[in-house]
Every structure is written in C-alpha cells, then in structure tokens.
CSV table of C-alpha atoms and ligand atoms in Angstrom, one decimal:
chain,number,residue,atom,x,y,z
L,1,MET,CA,-5.2,-12.0,-28.8
L,2,GLN,CA,-5.8,-13.0,-25.2
L,3,ASP,CA,-3.0,-14.5,-23.2
L,4,LYS,CA,-3.3,-17.8,-21.2
L,5,ARG,CA,-4.1,-17.3,-17.5
L,6,PRO,CA,-0.8,-17.3,-15.6
L,7,GLU,CA,0.2,-18.9,-12.2
L,8,TRP,CA,3.0,-18.1,-9.7
L,9,SER,CA,5.8,-20.5,-10.3
L,10,SER,CA,6.2,-21.2,-6.6
L,11,HIS,CA,4.5,-20.6,-3.3
L,12,LEU,CA,7.4,-18.4,-2.2
L,13,SER,CA,7.0,-16.2,-5.2
L,14,PHE,CA,3.4,-15.8,-4.4
L,15,ILE,CA,4.2,-14.7,-0.8
L,16,ILE,CA,7.0,-12.4,-1.9
L,17,ALA,CA,4.7,-10.7,-4.5
L,18,THR,CA,1.9,-10.2,-2.0
L,19,VAL,CA,4.3,-8.9,0.6
L,20,GLY,CA,5.7,-6.6,-2.2
L,21,SER,CA,2.2,-5.3,-2.7
L,22,ALA,CA,1.5,-4.7,0.9
L,23,VAL,CA,4.8,-3.2,1.9
L,24,GLY,CA,5.0,0.3,0.4
L,25,LEU,CA,4.9,3.9,1.3
L,26,GLY,CA,2.2,2.9,3.7
L,27,ASN,CA,4.8,1.1,5.9
L,28,ILE,CA,7.9,3.3,5.5
L,29,TRP,CA,6.4,6.7,5.2
L,30,ARG,CA,2.8,6.7,6.5
L,31,PHE,CA,3.0,4.2,9.4
L,32,PRO,CA,5.8,5.9,11.3
L,33,TYR,CA,4.4,9.4,11.1
L,34,ILE,CA,0.8,8.3,11.9
L,35,MET,CA,2.2,6.4,14.9
L,36,GLY,CA,4.2,9.6,15.8
L,37,LYS,CA,1.0,11.7,15.7
L,38,ASN,CA,-1.0,9.1,17.7
L,39,GLY,CA,1.1,8.6,20.7
L,40,GLY,CA,3.5,5.8,19.6
L,41,ALA,CA,3.1,2.6,21.6
L,42,VAL,CA,-0.7,2.8,22.2
L,43,PHE,CA,-1.2,3.2,18.5
L,44,LEU,CA,1.1,0.3,17.8
L,45,PHE,CA,-0.7,-2.1,20.1
L,46,THR,CA,-4.2,-1.1,18.9
L,47,TYR,CA,-3.0,-1.5,15.3
L,48,LEU,CA,-1.6,-5.0,16.0
L,49,LEU,CA,-4.8,-6.1,17.6
L,50,LEU,CA,-6.9,-4.8,14.8
L,51,ILE,CA,-4.7,-6.3,12.1
L,52,ALA,CA,-4.5,-9.8,13.8
L,53,PHE,CA,-8.2,-10.2,14.6
L,54,ILE,CA,-10.2,-7.9,12.2
L,55,CYS,CA,-8.2,-7.3,9.0
L,56,ILE,CA,-7.3,-10.9,8.7
L,57,ILE,CA,-11.0,-11.5,7.7
L,58,PRO,CA,-11.2,-9.3,4.5
L,59,LEU,CA,-7.7,-10.4,3.7
L,60,CYS,CA,-8.7,-14.1,3.7
L,61,CYS,CA,-11.9,-13.2,1.9
L,62,GLU,CA,-10.0,-11.6,-1.0
L,63,LEU,CA,-7.5,-14.4,-1.2
L,64,GLY,CA,-10.4,-16.9,-1.0
L,65,LEU,CA,-12.3,-15.2,-3.8
L,66,GLY,CA,-9.2,-15.2,-6.0
L,67,LYS,CA,-8.6,-18.9,-5.3
L,68,LEU,CA,-12.2,-19.9,-5.8
L,69,TYR,CA,-13.0,-18.1,-9.1
L,70,LYS,CA,-9.5,-17.6,-10.6
L,71,LYS,CA,-10.7,-14.5,-12.4
L,72,ASN,CA,-9.9,-10.8,-12.4
L,73,VAL,CA,-11.8,-8.6,-10.0
L,74,ILE,CA,-14.6,-7.5,-12.5
L,75,ASN,CA,-15.4,-11.0,-13.8
L,76,THR,CA,-15.3,-12.4,-10.2
L,77,PHE,CA,-18.2,-10.2,-9.0
L,78,GLU,CA,-20.0,-10.7,-12.3
L,79,ILE,CA,-19.9,-14.5,-11.9
L,80,ILE,CA,-21.2,-14.3,-8.3
L,81,SER,CA,-24.1,-12.3,-9.7
L,82,PRO,CA,-24.5,-9.9,-12.7
L,83,LYS,CA,-26.1,-7.5,-10.2
L,84,TYR,CA,-22.7,-7.1,-8.5
L,85,LYS,CA,-20.8,-6.1,-11.6
L,86,TRP,CA,-20.5,-2.6,-10.3
L,87,VAL,CA,-18.5,-3.8,-7.3
L,88,GLY,CA,-15.7,-5.0,-9.6
L,89,TRP,CA,-15.7,-1.7,-11.4
L,90,LEU,CA,-15.6,0.2,-8.2
L,91,CYS,CA,-12.5,-1.7,-7.2
L,92,ILE,CA,-10.9,-0.9,-10.6
L,93,ILE,CA,-11.7,2.8,-10.2
L,94,THR,CA,-10.2,2.8,-6.7
L,95,VAL,CA,-7.1,0.9,-7.7
L,96,THR,CA,-6.6,3.2,-10.8
L,97,LEU,CA,-7.0,6.4,-8.8
L,98,ILE,CA,-4.5,5.4,-6.0
L,99,PRO,CA,-1.4,5.4,-8.3
L,100,CYS,CA,-2.4,8.8,-9.6
L,101,PHE,CA,-1.2,10.4,-6.3
L,102,TYR,CA,1.1,7.5,-5.1
L,103,PHE,CA,3.3,7.8,-8.3
L,104,VAL,CA,3.7,11.6,-7.7
L,105,VAL,CA,5.5,10.6,-4.5
L,106,GLY,CA,7.4,8.0,-6.6
L,107,GLY,CA,8.6,10.9,-8.8
L,108,TRP,CA,9.9,12.8,-5.7
L,109,ILE,CA,11.7,9.7,-4.6
L,110,LEU,CA,13.5,9.5,-8.0
L,111,ASN,CA,14.5,13.1,-7.6
L,112,TYR,CA,16.0,12.5,-4.1
L,113,ILE,CA,17.8,9.4,-5.3
L,114,TRP,CA,19.4,11.6,-8.0
L,115,ILE,CA,20.5,14.4,-5.6
L,116,PHE,CA,22.0,11.9,-3.1
L,117,LEU,CA,23.7,10.0,-6.0
L,118,THR,CA,25.3,13.1,-7.4
L,119,ASN,CA,25.8,14.5,-3.9
L,120,GLU,CA,24.3,17.8,-4.8
L,121,LEU,CA,22.6,18.4,-1.5
L,122,PRO,CA,20.7,21.5,-0.7
L,123,VAL,CA,21.5,23.3,2.6
L,124,ASN,CA,17.8,23.6,3.7
L,125,PHE,CA,15.6,20.7,2.7
L,126,ALA,CA,12.4,22.4,3.7
L,127,ASN,CA,12.9,25.2,1.2
L,128,TYR,CA,14.2,22.8,-1.4
L,129,PHE,CA,11.2,20.5,-1.1
L,130,SER,CA,8.6,23.3,-1.5
L,131,SER,CA,10.4,24.8,-4.4
L,132,PHE,CA,11.0,21.5,-6.1
L,133,SER,CA,7.5,20.1,-5.7
L,134,SER,CA,5.9,23.3,-6.9
L,135,GLN,CA,7.7,23.3,-10.3
L,136,ILE,CA,5.8,22.4,-13.4
L,137,PHE,CA,8.0,20.3,-15.6
L,138,MET,CA,10.3,18.2,-13.4
L,139,PRO,CA,7.8,16.7,-10.9
L,140,CYS,CA,5.4,15.8,-13.8
L,141,PHE,CA,8.2,14.3,-15.8
L,142,LEU,CA,9.5,12.2,-12.9
L,143,THR,CA,5.9,11.0,-12.1
L,144,ILE,CA,5.6,9.8,-15.7
L,145,LEU,CA,9.0,8.2,-15.5
L,146,PHE,CA,8.1,6.4,-12.3
L,147,LEU,CA,4.9,5.3,-14.0
L,148,ILE,CA,6.7,3.9,-17.0
L,149,MET,CA,9.3,2.1,-14.9
L,150,THR,CA,6.4,0.4,-13.0
L,151,ALA,CA,4.4,-0.4,-16.1
L,152,ILE,CA,7.3,-2.4,-17.6
L,153,PHE,CA,6.6,-5.3,-15.2
L,154,PRO,CA,2.9,-5.9,-15.8
L,155,PHE,CA,3.6,-5.4,-19.5
L,156,ARG,CA,6.1,-8.3,-19.4
L,157,GLY,CA,3.6,-10.6,-17.6
L,158,VAL,CA,3.2,-12.3,-14.3
L,159,ASN,CA,6.1,-14.7,-14.4
L,160,LYS,CA,8.6,-12.8,-16.5
L,161,GLY,CA,7.8,-9.3,-15.1
L,162,ILE,CA,6.0,-9.1,-11.8
L,163,GLU,CA,7.5,-12.2,-10.2
L,164,LYS,CA,11.1,-11.4,-11.3
L,165,ALA,CA,10.8,-7.8,-10.1
L,166,ASN,CA,9.6,-8.8,-6.6
L,167,ASN,CA,12.1,-11.6,-6.2
L,168,LEU,CA,14.9,-9.2,-7.0
L,169,MET,CA,13.7,-6.0,-5.3
L,170,MET,CA,12.2,-7.4,-2.0
L,171,PRO,CA,15.4,-9.0,-0.7
L,172,LEU,CA,17.3,-5.8,-1.6
L,173,PHE,CA,14.7,-3.8,0.2
L,174,ALA,CA,14.9,-6.0,3.3
L,175,LEU,CA,18.7,-5.7,3.4
L,176,MET,CA,18.7,-1.9,3.1
L,177,LEU,CA,16.1,-1.6,5.8
L,178,LEU,CA,18.2,-3.8,8.1
L,179,ILE,CA,21.3,-1.7,7.4
L,180,LEU,CA,19.6,1.5,8.2
L,181,ALA,CA,17.8,0.2,11.3
L,182,ILE,CA,21.1,-1.2,12.8
L,183,PHE,CA,22.8,2.2,12.0
L,184,ALA,CA,19.9,4.1,13.7
L,185,LEU,CA,20.3,2.0,16.8
L,186,THR,CA,23.9,3.2,17.2
L,187,LEU,CA,22.7,6.8,17.5
L,188,PRO,CA,22.4,8.7,20.8
L,189,GLY,CA,18.6,9.0,20.4
L,190,ALA,CA,18.1,5.2,20.1
L,191,LYS,CA,16.8,4.6,23.7
L,192,GLU,CA,14.4,7.5,23.6
L,193,GLY,CA,13.2,6.4,20.1
L,194,LEU,CA,12.5,2.9,21.3
L,195,LEU,CA,10.8,4.0,24.5
L,196,PHE,CA,8.5,6.2,22.4
L,197,MET,CA,7.7,3.2,20.2
L,198,PHE,CA,7.1,0.6,22.9
L,199,LYS,CA,6.1,2.3,26.1
L,200,PRO,CA,2.3,3.0,25.9
L,201,ASP,CA,0.9,6.4,26.8
L,202,PHE,CA,-2.8,5.7,27.3
L,203,SER,CA,-3.8,9.4,27.2
L,204,HIS,CA,-3.9,9.0,23.4
L,205,PHE,CA,-6.4,6.1,23.5
L,206,ASP,CA,-9.6,7.4,21.9
L,207,LYS,CA,-12.0,6.8,19.1
L,208,THR,CA,-10.1,8.8,16.4
L,209,MET,CA,-6.9,6.8,17.2
L,210,ILE,CA,-8.7,3.5,16.7
L,211,LEU,CA,-10.2,4.6,13.4
L,212,THR,CA,-6.9,5.9,12.1
L,213,ALA,CA,-5.3,2.6,13.0
L,214,LEU,CA,-8.0,0.7,11.1
L,215,GLY,CA,-7.7,2.9,8.0
L,216,GLN,CA,-3.9,2.5,8.0
L,217,ALA,CA,-4.3,-1.3,8.4
L,218,LEU,CA,-6.6,-1.6,5.3
L,219,PHE,CA,-4.3,0.6,3.2
L,220,THR,CA,-1.1,-1.2,4.2
L,221,LEU,CA,-2.5,-4.6,3.5
L,222,SER,CA,-3.8,-3.4,0.0
L,223,ILE,CA,-7.3,-4.6,0.9
L,224,GLY,CA,-10.5,-3.3,-0.7
L,225,MET,CA,-9.6,-2.9,-4.3
L,226,GLY,CA,-9.1,-6.4,-5.7
L,227,THR,CA,-5.3,-6.4,-5.7
L,228,ILE,CA,-5.0,-9.2,-3.3
L,229,LEU,CA,-7.9,-11.0,-5.1
L,230,THR,CA,-6.0,-10.7,-8.4
L,231,TYR,CA,-2.7,-11.9,-6.9
L,232,GLY,CA,-4.7,-14.7,-5.2
L,233,SER,CA,-6.2,-15.8,-8.5
L,234,TYR,CA,-2.7,-16.8,-9.7
L,235,MET,CA,-2.0,-19.0,-6.6
L,236,LYS,CA,-1.5,-22.7,-6.9
L,237,GLU,CA,-4.4,-25.0,-6.0
L,238,ASN,CA,-2.9,-26.3,-2.8
L,239,THR,CA,-2.1,-23.0,-1.2
L,240,ASN,CA,-3.3,-22.6,2.4
L,241,ILE,CA,-5.2,-19.3,2.7
L,242,VAL,CA,-5.0,-18.7,6.5
L,243,LYS,CA,-1.3,-19.5,6.6
L,244,SER,CA,-0.6,-17.2,3.6
L,245,ALA,CA,-2.7,-14.4,5.1
L,246,TYR,CA,-0.9,-14.6,8.5
L,247,THR,CA,2.5,-14.8,6.8
L,248,LEU,CA,1.6,-11.6,4.9
L,249,ILE,CA,0.4,-9.8,8.0
L,250,ILE,CA,3.4,-10.8,10.0
L,251,CYS,CA,5.9,-9.7,7.3
L,252,ASP,CA,4.1,-6.4,6.7
L,253,THR,CA,4.0,-5.6,10.4
L,254,ILE,CA,7.6,-6.6,11.0
L,255,ILE,CA,8.6,-4.3,8.2
L,256,ALA,CA,6.5,-1.4,9.5
L,257,VAL,CA,7.9,-1.8,13.0
L,258,THR,CA,11.5,-2.0,11.7
L,259,ALA,CA,10.8,1.2,9.7
L,260,GLY,CA,9.8,2.8,13.0
L,261,ILE,CA,13.0,1.4,14.7
L,262,MET,CA,14.9,3.0,11.8
L,263,ILE,CA,13.2,6.4,11.9
L,264,PHE,CA,12.5,7.3,15.6
L,265,PRO,CA,16.1,7.0,16.9
L,266,ILE,CA,17.2,9.3,14.1
L,267,VAL,CA,14.3,11.7,14.8
L,268,PHE,CA,15.1,11.8,18.6
L,269,SER,CA,18.9,12.1,18.0
L,270,PHE,CA,18.2,15.3,16.0
L,271,GLY,CA,15.5,16.7,18.2
L,272,VAL,CA,12.8,16.7,15.4
L,273,GLU,CA,9.1,16.3,16.5
L,274,PRO,CA,8.1,12.6,16.0
L,275,SER,CA,4.7,13.9,14.8
L,276,ALA,CA,6.2,16.1,12.0
L,277,GLY,CA,3.9,14.3,9.6
L,278,ALA,CA,4.2,13.6,5.9
L,279,SER,CA,7.2,15.9,5.6
L,280,LEU,CA,9.3,13.5,7.8
L,281,ALA,CA,10.5,11.5,4.7
L,282,PHE,CA,11.2,14.4,2.4
L,283,ILE,CA,12.3,17.1,4.7
L,284,SER,CA,13.4,15.9,8.2
L,285,MET,CA,15.0,12.6,7.2
L,286,PRO,CA,17.1,13.9,4.3
L,287,GLN,CA,18.1,17.0,6.4
L,288,MET,CA,19.3,14.7,9.1
L,289,PHE,CA,21.1,12.4,6.6
L,290,SER,CA,22.9,15.4,5.1
L,291,GLU,CA,24.3,16.3,8.5
L,292,LEU,CA,25.7,12.8,9.1
L,293,PRO,CA,29.1,11.5,8.0
L,294,PHE,CA,28.6,9.4,4.8
L,295,ALA,CA,25.5,11.6,4.0
L,296,SER,CA,25.1,10.5,0.4
L,297,PHE,CA,25.5,6.8,1.3
L,298,PHE,CA,22.8,6.7,4.0
L,299,GLY,CA,20.5,9.1,2.1
L,300,LEU,CA,20.8,7.0,-1.0
L,301,ILE,CA,20.0,3.8,0.9
L,302,PHE,CA,17.0,5.5,2.4
L,303,PHE,CA,15.5,6.6,-0.9
L,304,ALA,CA,16.4,3.4,-2.7
L,305,LEU,CA,14.5,1.6,0.0
L,306,LEU,CA,11.5,3.9,-0.5
L,307,PHE,CA,11.8,3.3,-4.3
L,308,PHE,CA,11.7,-0.5,-4.0
L,309,ALA,CA,8.8,-0.4,-1.6
L,310,SER,CA,6.8,1.9,-3.8
L,311,ILE,CA,7.5,0.3,-7.1
L,312,THR,CA,6.5,-3.2,-5.9
L,313,SER,CA,3.2,-1.8,-4.6
L,314,GLY,CA,2.7,0.2,-7.8
L,315,ILE,CA,3.2,-3.0,-9.9
L,316,SER,CA,0.4,-4.7,-7.9
L,317,MET,CA,-2.0,-1.7,-8.4
L,318,MET,CA,-1.4,-1.6,-12.1
L,319,GLU,CA,-1.7,-5.4,-12.4
L,320,THR,CA,-5.2,-5.4,-10.9
L,321,THR,CA,-6.4,-3.0,-13.7
L,322,VAL,CA,-4.3,-4.6,-16.5
L,323,ALA,CA,-5.6,-8.1,-15.6
L,324,ALA,CA,-9.2,-6.9,-15.6
L,325,PHE,CA,-8.9,-5.0,-18.9
L,326,THR,CA,-7.2,-8.0,-20.6
L,327,ASP,CA,-10.0,-10.4,-19.7
L,328,LYS,CA,-12.9,-8.0,-19.9
L,329,PHE,CA,-12.1,-6.4,-23.3
L,330,LYS,CA,-10.3,-9.6,-24.7
L,331,ILE,CA,-7.2,-7.6,-25.6
L,332,SER,CA,-3.6,-8.5,-25.1
L,333,ARG,CA,-1.8,-7.8,-21.8
L,334,LYS,CA,0.5,-5.4,-23.6
L,335,LYS,CA,-2.4,-3.3,-25.0
L,336,SER,CA,-4.1,-3.4,-21.7
L,337,THR,CA,-1.0,-2.1,-19.9
L,338,VAL,CA,-0.6,0.8,-22.4
L,339,ILE,CA,-4.3,1.8,-21.8
L,340,THR,CA,-3.9,1.7,-18.0
L,341,THR,CA,-0.6,3.7,-18.2
L,342,ALA,CA,-2.3,6.4,-20.3
L,343,VAL,CA,-5.2,6.7,-17.9
L,344,ILE,CA,-3.0,7.0,-14.9
L,345,ALA,CA,-0.7,9.5,-16.7
L,346,LEU,CA,-3.6,11.8,-17.5
L,347,ILE,CA,-4.9,12.0,-13.9
L,348,SER,CA,-1.5,12.1,-12.2
L,349,ILE,CA,-0.4,15.3,-14.0
L,350,PRO,CA,-3.0,17.5,-12.2
L,351,ALA,CA,-2.2,15.6,-9.0
L,352,SER,CA,1.5,16.5,-9.4
L,353,LEU,CA,0.6,20.2,-10.2
L,354,SER,CA,-1.4,20.4,-7.0
L,355,PHE,CA,1.8,21.5,-5.2
L,356,GLY,CA,2.4,24.4,-7.6
L,357,VAL,CA,0.2,26.0,-10.3
L,358,LEU,CA,-2.9,24.1,-9.3
L,359,SER,CA,-2.5,24.6,-5.5
L,360,ASN,CA,-5.5,27.0,-5.5
L,361,PHE,CA,-7.7,24.7,-7.6
L,362,LYS,CA,-9.8,23.0,-5.0
L,363,VAL,CA,-12.7,20.5,-5.0
L,364,PHE,CA,-14.5,20.1,-1.7
L,365,ASP,CA,-11.7,22.3,-0.3
L,366,LYS,CA,-9.0,19.9,-1.3
L,367,THR,CA,-6.3,19.9,-4.0
L,368,VAL,CA,-6.5,17.2,-6.6
L,369,PHE,CA,-3.7,15.3,-4.8
L,370,ASP,CA,-5.4,15.5,-1.4
L,371,LEU,CA,-8.8,14.7,-2.9
L,372,LEU,CA,-7.4,11.5,-4.5
L,373,ASP,CA,-5.6,10.5,-1.3
L,374,TYR,CA,-8.6,11.3,1.0
L,375,THR,CA,-11.4,9.7,-1.0
L,376,THR,CA,-9.5,6.5,-1.9
L,377,SER,CA,-8.1,5.8,1.6
L,378,ASN,CA,-11.0,7.0,3.8
L,379,ILE,CA,-14.1,6.3,1.7
L,380,PHE,CA,-13.5,3.8,-1.1
L,381,LEU,CA,-11.2,1.4,0.8
L,382,PRO,CA,-13.5,0.9,3.8
L,383,PHE,CA,-16.6,1.0,1.6
L,384,ASN,CA,-15.3,-1.5,-0.9
L,385,THR,CA,-14.1,-3.8,1.9
L,386,LEU,CA,-17.5,-3.7,3.5
L,387,ILE,CA,-19.3,-4.6,0.3
L,388,ILE,CA,-16.8,-7.4,-0.5
L,389,CYS,CA,-17.3,-8.9,3.0
L,390,LEU,CA,-21.1,-8.6,2.7
L,391,ILE,CA,-21.2,-10.3,-0.7
L,392,ALA,CA,-18.8,-13.1,0.3
L,393,GLY,CA,-20.6,-13.6,3.6
L,394,TRP,CA,-24.2,-13.4,2.5
L,395,SER,CA,-24.4,-14.1,-1.3
L,396,ILE,CA,-22.0,-17.0,-1.8
L,397,PRO,CA,-23.6,-20.1,-0.2
L,398,TYR,CA,-21.1,-21.7,2.3
L,399,PHE,CA,-18.2,-19.4,1.2
L,400,TRP,CA,-16.5,-20.3,4.5
L,401,LYS,CA,-16.8,-24.0,4.0
L,402,LYS,CA,-15.5,-23.7,0.4
L,403,ILE,CA,-12.4,-22.0,1.7
L,404,PHE,CA,-11.8,-23.6,5.1
L,405,GLY,CA,-13.8,-26.9,5.1
L,406,GLU,CA,-15.3,-27.8,8.4
L,407,SER,CA,-12.5,-26.4,10.5
L,408,PHE,CA,-13.1,-24.4,13.7
L,409,PHE,CA,-11.5,-21.4,12.1
L,410,GLY,CA,-14.1,-21.5,9.3
L,411,VAL,CA,-17.0,-21.2,11.8
L,412,VAL,CA,-15.3,-18.2,13.6
L,413,PHE,CA,-14.4,-16.7,10.2
L,414,ASN,CA,-18.1,-16.9,9.1
L,415,ILE,CA,-19.4,-15.1,12.2
L,416,LEU,CA,-16.8,-12.4,11.9
L,417,LEU,CA,-17.3,-12.0,8.1
L,418,LYS,CA,-21.1,-11.8,8.3
L,419,PHE,CA,-21.6,-9.6,11.4
L,420,ILE,CA,-18.6,-8.3,13.3
L,421,VAL,CA,-16.4,-6.9,10.5
L,422,PRO,CA,-19.3,-5.2,8.6
L,423,ILE,CA,-20.5,-3.5,11.8
L,424,ILE,CA,-17.0,-2.2,12.5
L,425,LEU,CA,-16.6,-1.0,8.9
L,426,ILE,CA,-20.0,0.8,8.9
L,427,PHE,CA,-18.9,2.5,12.1
L,428,VAL,CA,-15.6,3.6,10.5
L,429,LEU,CA,-17.3,4.9,7.4
L,430,VAL,CA,-20.0,6.8,9.2
L,431,THR,CA,-17.5,8.5,11.6
L,432,GLY,CA,-14.9,8.9,8.8
L,433,ILE,CA,-17.2,10.8,6.5
S,1,LIG,N1,-0.2,-1.4,0.6
S,1,LIG,C1,0.5,-0.4,-0.1
S,1,LIG,C2,1.3,0.4,0.9
S,1,LIG,O1,1.4,0.1,2.0
S,1,LIG,C3,-0.4,0.5,-0.9
S,1,LIG,C4,-1.3,-0.2,-1.9
S,1,LIG,C5,-2.5,0.2,-2.1
S,1,LIG,C6,-0.8,-1.2,-2.7
S,1,LIG,C7,-3.3,-0.4,-3.0
S,1,LIG,C8,-1.6,-1.9,-3.6
S,1,LIG,C9,-2.9,-1.5,-3.8
S,1,LIG,O2,1.9,1.4,0.5
C-alpha cells in the first residue's frame, strides 16, 4: 500500500533537515584537508565566491523543481517529458552509490567512538588505522551497522523519522562543534592556524584550485542527485526558495569554516602538515587528542560530531532513493527502505574490503572505494547538475517566472541558469575527466 505524501511540519524543520543533508563529512573531513592542500585562504575566498554566485543557481533549481512538481526525482523528470526519465534514474544511481563508500567511513567513525568511549587508545594511530581498516570482518560489520542505524529514519517516515532525527542531532552537532572550536582556540597554534585560514597566499591561485573548489561546493551542498529536490518536495506552499537557499548556503559555510577553526589550531599546535589529506581525521586528529589531557573526552566529542554530521547526510541520501522507489513501484515506504538498504549493503562490502583483501582489485587503476568516490563526485555530480540546469532552463517554459515571479532576481537567475552555469559545468567536466 502506498503512503500519503508527507510535508515538513514547520519551515524550521525543513531548513534543519536540508542543513543536516548538506553538513556532512564534506564539511568536517573533506573541506579542511582540501583547503589545507590548496593554500588555505585563497581557496576559502574562491570557494565562497563560487558558492554565493554560481552554486546558488542549481540549488534554487532543485528546490524549485521540488516545490513545483511535489514528486520524487524519477517522476519529476518523467512529468517534464518522458524522454527525460533517464535523468531521474541517473540521479538515483548516483545517490545510491555515494553511501556505498560514505558509510564505510561511517563504520570507521563508529569504531573510533568505541575506542574513545572505552579509553582503549592505541599508541600509534597510523599503524592502528591501517591494520584496522584492512581487516575483513569488523569494518564490514560496522559499515552495515551504520547503514542500519541510518535506514531506521527513512523507514519511520518523514515526520516521525527524518524530521525528529535532524531536530535532535543537528543542535547537538552544533554544540559539540562549538565546544571543540573554542577549545582549539586556546591552544598555542591558534594564531598560526587562523593566519593560515584567513591570510591569502595567491601563489596557489590556479585552474585546478578553482575546479577543486567547485567540486567541493557541489558535493557539500548535496546538489546533483535529487536529494535537495526530494526534501524540497515536502516543503510548505509558501516557502521562499531564494531565502531558503541562502540560509542553507550560509549555515553550511559557517559550519565548514568553524570546522577549519577547530582543526587548524590543533594541527599547527602539534606541527602536523595542514595538507596531510584524508588521514587528518583518522590518524592525525585522534593522535593529537590522545596526547592531550582529557583525551577520551575531546576524542569522543570529535567522533560523535562526525557521526551526527554523517548520519544526517546519510539519511537524506537514502530518503531520495526510498521516496523514488515508494512512488515508482507503488510499494510501502518500509518495503522500499528494505530494498534500498539491501542494495547499499551489497555494494558497500567490496568498498570496505578495498583497504584489505581487495586492495589489489582495481578497475581503471582504482580500488572499488576510490572508484565510487571518484566517479560520483567528479563525474556524476557535475554532469547531473549540468543536465538538471539545462532541462530546467530550456525545457520548462518560464521556469524562472514560476519560481520567482517577475522579480529582478528571476531575470538574473534565468540568464545564469541557461548560459553561465552550464558553460562553467561543461568546463569542469571536460577538465575533470
Ligand atoms: N553534502 C554531504 C556532505 O557534505 C554529502 C551528501 C552527498 C549528502 C549527497 C547527501 C547527498 O558530506
């Protein structure tokens, strides 16, 4: 039996849920290390410009499509024209593949929460991480555990599950981030860390840096796979799209910058390279926490923070697929959640094993984990975003008027949507591939 189409119970819940989707590992884990690798402040300013003037367009576009059609991502494109049915499916493939590697990281987070909770800390985190992630059973088990913990919320529905989870977890997340950022600012490396973040070094300003900033912006705003469209389809009739989009962008950016303010003072206090990369969160940060007084307290807060950020994003990924399968195959939300969970479980196991027994199994010279990460972030996201902008701009008559009325913003939006943003995205795709 099919369930009735849900609606957020308030505007605030809608904003918290979209912020919950946007704020994830992309902000706390990826943003600081990408900024570290790309020269700190120059990257930050480029990223801010791109997000405020370019990424706002596909974001408004997805919210607008959600508000206009009030359907899941597959049906939305099918209604626009049956010839665009594949676009909805492409979004579903993308948003089902992302959790297959994202939840592996979720499993690692659960493991680190456990070791900080029980205070059984290894002496050397670099050795610990490589020996733990290369095991067969434990990482797979924790990935599936993280998946099931996430699936509970779409299973329970939009109001009783997703809304409640976000309303509880996001304030806790913000509080923990604030505690850690304030603590980091009391460390001796605070000044150096802040200078690194806010004093631009223009020698890093080049094409690759701009492209990286754009890729990061799309990923962190959850654009290009119908997630924002799906959350937007539950919004109330009188919701203002531009205001909601800017609120989302501002919250997401404040959180990413606060994550930097939390990480760089610690990094500089301990003399770690700010460009240490992906290992920053699972090797350098826990190593540093373990050498501080109250190690288990700060370590636990850090990994709980990562947990809340990743689970609220995970919920939004799963909801996009669950909503689509529920409407498309006319099955209940519960059945649809079980099917989605099974598919993700199946693909995430080889992704988890990529760090151990399958580390030599490579497709296009990449392990399953890296292949999933690379193709979804660097190919599918910009490509899907491009197609969504082109369809909204060129195939829906007066899309901008339907969303913004006759306002000045509508006219500017229309030009950016039809010409400027697609050209930039084509450029990103061509150089990216
Ligand atoms: N925006 C999330 C992050 O920054 C990732 C995400 C991707 C969320 C796709 C939903 C859908 O981590």
